[in-house]
Short mmCIF file of C-alpha atoms and ligand atoms in Angstrom, two decimals:
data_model
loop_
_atom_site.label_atom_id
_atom_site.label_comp_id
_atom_site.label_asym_id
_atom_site.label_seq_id
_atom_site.Cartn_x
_atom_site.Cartn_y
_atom_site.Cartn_z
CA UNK A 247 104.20 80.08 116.13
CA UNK A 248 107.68 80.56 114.65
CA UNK A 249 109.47 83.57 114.89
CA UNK A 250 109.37 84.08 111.25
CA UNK A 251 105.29 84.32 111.11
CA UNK A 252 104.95 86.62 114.52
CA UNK A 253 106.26 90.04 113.72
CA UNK A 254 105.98 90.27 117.48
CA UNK A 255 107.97 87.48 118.47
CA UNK A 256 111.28 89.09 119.13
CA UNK A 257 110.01 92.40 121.03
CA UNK A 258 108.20 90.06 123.37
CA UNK A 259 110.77 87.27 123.63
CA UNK A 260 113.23 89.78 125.16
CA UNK A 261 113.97 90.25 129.07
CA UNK A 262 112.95 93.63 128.79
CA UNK A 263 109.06 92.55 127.08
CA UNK A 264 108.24 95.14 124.65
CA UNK A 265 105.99 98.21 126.33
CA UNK A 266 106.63 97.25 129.43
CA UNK A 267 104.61 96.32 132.52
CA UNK A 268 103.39 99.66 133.45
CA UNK A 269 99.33 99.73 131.69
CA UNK A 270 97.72 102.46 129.66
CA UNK A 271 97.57 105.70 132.31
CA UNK A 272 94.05 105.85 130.55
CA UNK A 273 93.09 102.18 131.89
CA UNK A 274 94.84 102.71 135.00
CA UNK A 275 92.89 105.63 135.96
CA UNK A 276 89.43 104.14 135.58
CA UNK A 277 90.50 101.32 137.37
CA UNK A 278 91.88 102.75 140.23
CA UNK A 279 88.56 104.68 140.63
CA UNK A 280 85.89 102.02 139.58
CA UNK A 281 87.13 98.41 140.14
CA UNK A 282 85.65 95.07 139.18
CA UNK A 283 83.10 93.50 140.59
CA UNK A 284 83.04 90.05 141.66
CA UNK A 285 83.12 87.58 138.84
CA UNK A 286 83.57 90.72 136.47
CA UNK A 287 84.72 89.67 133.39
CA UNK A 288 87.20 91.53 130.75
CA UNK A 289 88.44 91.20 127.34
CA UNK A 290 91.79 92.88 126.26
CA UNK A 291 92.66 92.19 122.30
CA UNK A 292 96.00 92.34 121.14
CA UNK A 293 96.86 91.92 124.83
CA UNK A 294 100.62 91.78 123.53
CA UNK A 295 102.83 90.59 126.98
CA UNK A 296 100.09 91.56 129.62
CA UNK A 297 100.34 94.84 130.50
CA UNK A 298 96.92 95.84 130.53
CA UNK A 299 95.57 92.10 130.84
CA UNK A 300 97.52 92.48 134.55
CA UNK A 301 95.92 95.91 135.34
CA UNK A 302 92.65 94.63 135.02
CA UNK A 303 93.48 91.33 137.15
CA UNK A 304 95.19 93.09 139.40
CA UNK A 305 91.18 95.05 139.58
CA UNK A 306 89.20 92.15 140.01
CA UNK A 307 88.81 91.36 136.91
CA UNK A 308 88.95 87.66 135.12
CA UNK A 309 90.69 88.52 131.99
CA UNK A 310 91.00 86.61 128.45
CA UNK A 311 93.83 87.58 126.56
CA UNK A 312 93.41 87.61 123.01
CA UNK A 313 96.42 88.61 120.50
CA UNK A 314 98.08 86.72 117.32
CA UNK A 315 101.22 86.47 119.06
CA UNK A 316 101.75 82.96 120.62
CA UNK A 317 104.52 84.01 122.31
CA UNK A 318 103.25 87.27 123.69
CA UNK A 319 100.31 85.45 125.48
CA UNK A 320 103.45 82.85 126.96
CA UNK A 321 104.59 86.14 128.67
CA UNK A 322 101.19 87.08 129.26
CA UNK A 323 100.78 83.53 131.28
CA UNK A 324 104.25 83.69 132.35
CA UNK A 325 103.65 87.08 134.37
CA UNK A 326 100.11 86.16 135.60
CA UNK A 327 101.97 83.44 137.71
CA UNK A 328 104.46 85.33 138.82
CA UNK A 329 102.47 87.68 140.06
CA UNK A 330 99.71 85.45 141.70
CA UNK A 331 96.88 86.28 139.25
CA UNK A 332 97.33 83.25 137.11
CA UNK A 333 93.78 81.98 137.86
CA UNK A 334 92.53 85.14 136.49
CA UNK A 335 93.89 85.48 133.29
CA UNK A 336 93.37 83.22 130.55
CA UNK A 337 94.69 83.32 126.87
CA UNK A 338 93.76 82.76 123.24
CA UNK A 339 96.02 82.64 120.33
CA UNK A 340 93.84 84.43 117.62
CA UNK A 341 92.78 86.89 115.08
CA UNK A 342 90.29 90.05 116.54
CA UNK A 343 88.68 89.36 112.93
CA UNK A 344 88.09 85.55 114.11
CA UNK A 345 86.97 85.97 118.24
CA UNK A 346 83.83 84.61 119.17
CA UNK A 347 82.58 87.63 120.55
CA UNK A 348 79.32 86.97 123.07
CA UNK A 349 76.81 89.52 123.75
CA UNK A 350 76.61 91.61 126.49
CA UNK A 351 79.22 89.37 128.14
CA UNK A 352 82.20 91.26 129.28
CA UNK A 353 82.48 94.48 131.84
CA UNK A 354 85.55 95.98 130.67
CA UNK A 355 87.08 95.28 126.83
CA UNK A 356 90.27 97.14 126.48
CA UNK A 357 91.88 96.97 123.23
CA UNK A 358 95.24 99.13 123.13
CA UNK A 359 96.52 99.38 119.77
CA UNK A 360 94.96 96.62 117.96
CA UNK A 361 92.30 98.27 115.67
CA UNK A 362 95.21 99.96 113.86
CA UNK A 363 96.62 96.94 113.08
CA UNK A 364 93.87 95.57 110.74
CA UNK A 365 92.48 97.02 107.92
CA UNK A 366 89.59 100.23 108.00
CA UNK A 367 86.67 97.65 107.09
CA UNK A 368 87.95 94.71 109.50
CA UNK A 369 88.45 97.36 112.26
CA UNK A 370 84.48 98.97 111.96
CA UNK A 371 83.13 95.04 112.00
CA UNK A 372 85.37 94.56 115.21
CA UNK A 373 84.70 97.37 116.94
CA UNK A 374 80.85 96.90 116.30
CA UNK A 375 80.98 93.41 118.19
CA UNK A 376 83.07 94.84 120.61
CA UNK A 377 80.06 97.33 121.28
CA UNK A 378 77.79 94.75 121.29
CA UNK A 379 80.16 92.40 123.63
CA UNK A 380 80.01 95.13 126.23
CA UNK A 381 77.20 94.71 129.05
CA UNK A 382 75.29 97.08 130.30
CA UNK A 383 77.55 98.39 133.80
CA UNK A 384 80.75 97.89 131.31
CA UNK A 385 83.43 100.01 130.03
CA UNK A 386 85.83 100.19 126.69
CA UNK A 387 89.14 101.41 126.69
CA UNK A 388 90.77 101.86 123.06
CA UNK A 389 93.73 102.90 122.07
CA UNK A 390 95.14 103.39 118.44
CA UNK A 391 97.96 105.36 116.35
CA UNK A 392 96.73 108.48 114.60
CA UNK A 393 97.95 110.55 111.42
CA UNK A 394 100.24 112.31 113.85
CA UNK A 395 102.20 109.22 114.18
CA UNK A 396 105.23 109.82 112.43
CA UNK A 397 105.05 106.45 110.68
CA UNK A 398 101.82 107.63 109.35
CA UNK A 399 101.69 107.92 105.33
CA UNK A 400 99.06 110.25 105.81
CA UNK A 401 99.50 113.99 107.25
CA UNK A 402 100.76 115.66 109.76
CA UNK A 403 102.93 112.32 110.20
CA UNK A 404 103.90 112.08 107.04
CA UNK A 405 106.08 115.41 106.99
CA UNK A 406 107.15 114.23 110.36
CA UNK A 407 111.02 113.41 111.08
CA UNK A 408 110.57 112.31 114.70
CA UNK A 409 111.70 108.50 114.99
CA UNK A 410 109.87 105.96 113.81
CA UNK A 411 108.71 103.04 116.30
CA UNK A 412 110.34 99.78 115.32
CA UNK A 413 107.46 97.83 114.91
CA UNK A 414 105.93 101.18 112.75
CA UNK A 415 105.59 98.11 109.87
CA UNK A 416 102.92 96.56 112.03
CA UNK A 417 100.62 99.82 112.22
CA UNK A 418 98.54 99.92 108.92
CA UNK A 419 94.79 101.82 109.83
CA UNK A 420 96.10 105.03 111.43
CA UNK A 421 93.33 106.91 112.40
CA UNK A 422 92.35 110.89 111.47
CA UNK A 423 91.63 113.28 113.65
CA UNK A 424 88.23 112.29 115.61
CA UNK A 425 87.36 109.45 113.59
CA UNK A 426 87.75 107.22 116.82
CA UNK A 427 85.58 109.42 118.82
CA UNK A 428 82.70 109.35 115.94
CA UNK A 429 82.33 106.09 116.23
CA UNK A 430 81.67 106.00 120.03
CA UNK A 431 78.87 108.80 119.34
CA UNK A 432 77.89 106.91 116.18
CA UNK A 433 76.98 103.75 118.72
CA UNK A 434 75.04 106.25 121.40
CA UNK A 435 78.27 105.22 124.16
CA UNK A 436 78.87 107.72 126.48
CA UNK A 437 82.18 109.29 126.51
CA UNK A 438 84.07 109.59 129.76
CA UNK A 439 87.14 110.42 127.93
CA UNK A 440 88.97 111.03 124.65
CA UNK A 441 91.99 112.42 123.92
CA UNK A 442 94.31 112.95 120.96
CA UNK A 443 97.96 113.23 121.43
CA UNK A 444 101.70 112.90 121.25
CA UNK A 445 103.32 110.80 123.31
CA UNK A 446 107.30 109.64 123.38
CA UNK A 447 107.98 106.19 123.65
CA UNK A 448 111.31 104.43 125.60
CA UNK A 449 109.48 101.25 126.20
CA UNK A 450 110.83 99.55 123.39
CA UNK A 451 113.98 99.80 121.12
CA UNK A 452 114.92 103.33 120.51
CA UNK A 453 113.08 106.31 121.56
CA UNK A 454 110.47 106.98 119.07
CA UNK A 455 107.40 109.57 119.11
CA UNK A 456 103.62 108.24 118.51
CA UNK A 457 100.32 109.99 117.57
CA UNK A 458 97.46 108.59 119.62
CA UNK A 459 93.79 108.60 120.61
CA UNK A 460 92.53 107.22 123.67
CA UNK A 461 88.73 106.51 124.48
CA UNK A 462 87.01 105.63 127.80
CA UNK A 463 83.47 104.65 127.03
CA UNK A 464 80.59 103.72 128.95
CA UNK A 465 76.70 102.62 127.37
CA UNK A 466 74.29 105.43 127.38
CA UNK A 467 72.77 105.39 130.79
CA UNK A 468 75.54 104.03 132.68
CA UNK A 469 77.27 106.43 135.67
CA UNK A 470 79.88 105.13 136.82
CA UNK A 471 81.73 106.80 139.79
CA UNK A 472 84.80 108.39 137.40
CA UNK A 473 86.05 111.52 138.43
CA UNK A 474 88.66 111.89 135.39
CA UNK A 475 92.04 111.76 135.23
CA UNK A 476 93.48 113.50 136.53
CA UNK A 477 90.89 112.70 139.51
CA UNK A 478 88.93 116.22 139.71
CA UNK A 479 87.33 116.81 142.89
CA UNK A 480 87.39 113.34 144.36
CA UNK A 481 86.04 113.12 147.97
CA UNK A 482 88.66 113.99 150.60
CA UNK A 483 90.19 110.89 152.98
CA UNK A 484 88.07 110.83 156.11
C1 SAM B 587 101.45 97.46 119.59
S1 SAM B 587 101.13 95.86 120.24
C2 SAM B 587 100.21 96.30 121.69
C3 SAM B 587 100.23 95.23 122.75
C4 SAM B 587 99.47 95.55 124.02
N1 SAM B 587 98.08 95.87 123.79
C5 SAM B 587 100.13 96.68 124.77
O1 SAM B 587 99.65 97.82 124.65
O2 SAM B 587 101.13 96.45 125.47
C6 SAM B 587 99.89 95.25 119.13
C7 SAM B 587 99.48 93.82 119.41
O3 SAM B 587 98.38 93.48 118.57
C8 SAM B 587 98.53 92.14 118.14
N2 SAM B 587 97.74 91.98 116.91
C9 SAM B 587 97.92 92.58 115.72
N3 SAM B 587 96.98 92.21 114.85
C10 SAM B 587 96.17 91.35 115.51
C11 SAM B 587 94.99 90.63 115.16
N4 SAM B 587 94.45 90.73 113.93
N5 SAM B 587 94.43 89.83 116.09
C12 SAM B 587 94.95 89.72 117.34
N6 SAM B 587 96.06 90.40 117.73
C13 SAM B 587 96.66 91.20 116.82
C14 SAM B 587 100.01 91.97 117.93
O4 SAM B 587 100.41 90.61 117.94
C15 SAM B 587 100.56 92.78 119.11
O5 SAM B 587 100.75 91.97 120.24
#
């Protein structure tokens, strides 16, 4: 894919990768506390350069990369290797809209900012397989941009004058306040956690301040040993 057709290509193409290597706290925290299993398997759309995709390799996980960005998932690849994982991660250039999505096959799905990026309609029939993807010890981690995003065209962004990200353009379904949480109760999934926040940004181009809410989900049912984040009352070293 040229650089012309991948909005993404330059911001991953650069020494310093776009966002980073350091994962979503939010991810991070589950998986420190409630690692794959043997042969678990994990999903993570728009998995951009990796860093999530490593997190959950790095947790046992087998991981298939999924994001538009042919270059991205070369990082992706790229940093798997380096970093001894390589036979755990596997990519895919293509759409969310387009994945085969099987049921009940994958233990963790993480998709960090990617439901933002496609339109309202396209985003409720993707996160509805995702749901259905899931099985039944799994967990979701989302991420997306909110109205408090000050590249939002909706309010409070809007009237924001905080910098803008510079890949803003790319961010077209931000999400109001609690809409992403409704949807997690709307498909009976537990919630572990959600949050809605600011958050400043120095992981790419100039410093820039985002709106954001974060979900951990688990199926109705499902107890997993998560003690929050920060870790409340975990059980003392021995
Ligand atoms: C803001 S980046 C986030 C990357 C990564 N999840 C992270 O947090 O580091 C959004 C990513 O979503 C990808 N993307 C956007 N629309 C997509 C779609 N319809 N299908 C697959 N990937 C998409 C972009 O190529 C980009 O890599």
């Amino acid at each position: 894919m040229s650089n012309e057709s991948d909005p993404f290509f330059e911001p991953y193409d650069r020494d310093e990768i776009a966002y980073g290597s350091v994962p979503s706290s939010g991810l991070q925290a589950y998986l420190d506390q409630v690692p794959g299993l043997d042969g678990a398997k994990a999903l993570d759309l728009g998995a951009g350069a990796g860093r999530d995709t490593l997190a959950l390799a790095r947790a046992g996980y087998d991981v298939t990369s999924v994001d538009l960005s042919e270059r991205g998932l070369q990082r992706v690849a790229e940093r798997a290797e380096q970093a001894g994982l390589g036979t755990h991660v596997g990519t895919r250039v293509c759409d969310v809209r387009e994945f085969d999505f099987a049921p009940q096959n994958y233990d963790a799905i993480v998709a960090t900012t990617v439901l933002d990026h496609i339109p309202t309609e396209d985003a409720e029939k993707v996160w509805k397989r995702i749901v259905s993807a899931l099985s039944p010890g799994g967990f979701l981690f989302i991420e997306v941009h909110t109205t408090e995003d000050p590249g939002s065209n909706q309010m409070p962004g809007l009237e924001s004058d905080a910098p803008v990200s510079e890949t803003a353009g790319q961010v077209i379904n931000y999400f109001a306040p609690q809409r992403l949480v409704r949807l997690a109760l709307q498909a009976n999934l537990r919630v572990l956690r959600y949050e809605e926040r600011l958050e400043w940004d120095y992981t790419h181009g100039a410093e820039h301040l985002h709106g954001k809410a974060i979900l951990l989900a688990v199926h109705d049912g499902h107890y997993p040993e998560w003690y929050g984040q920060p870790a409340a009352f975990p059980r003392r070293e021995a």
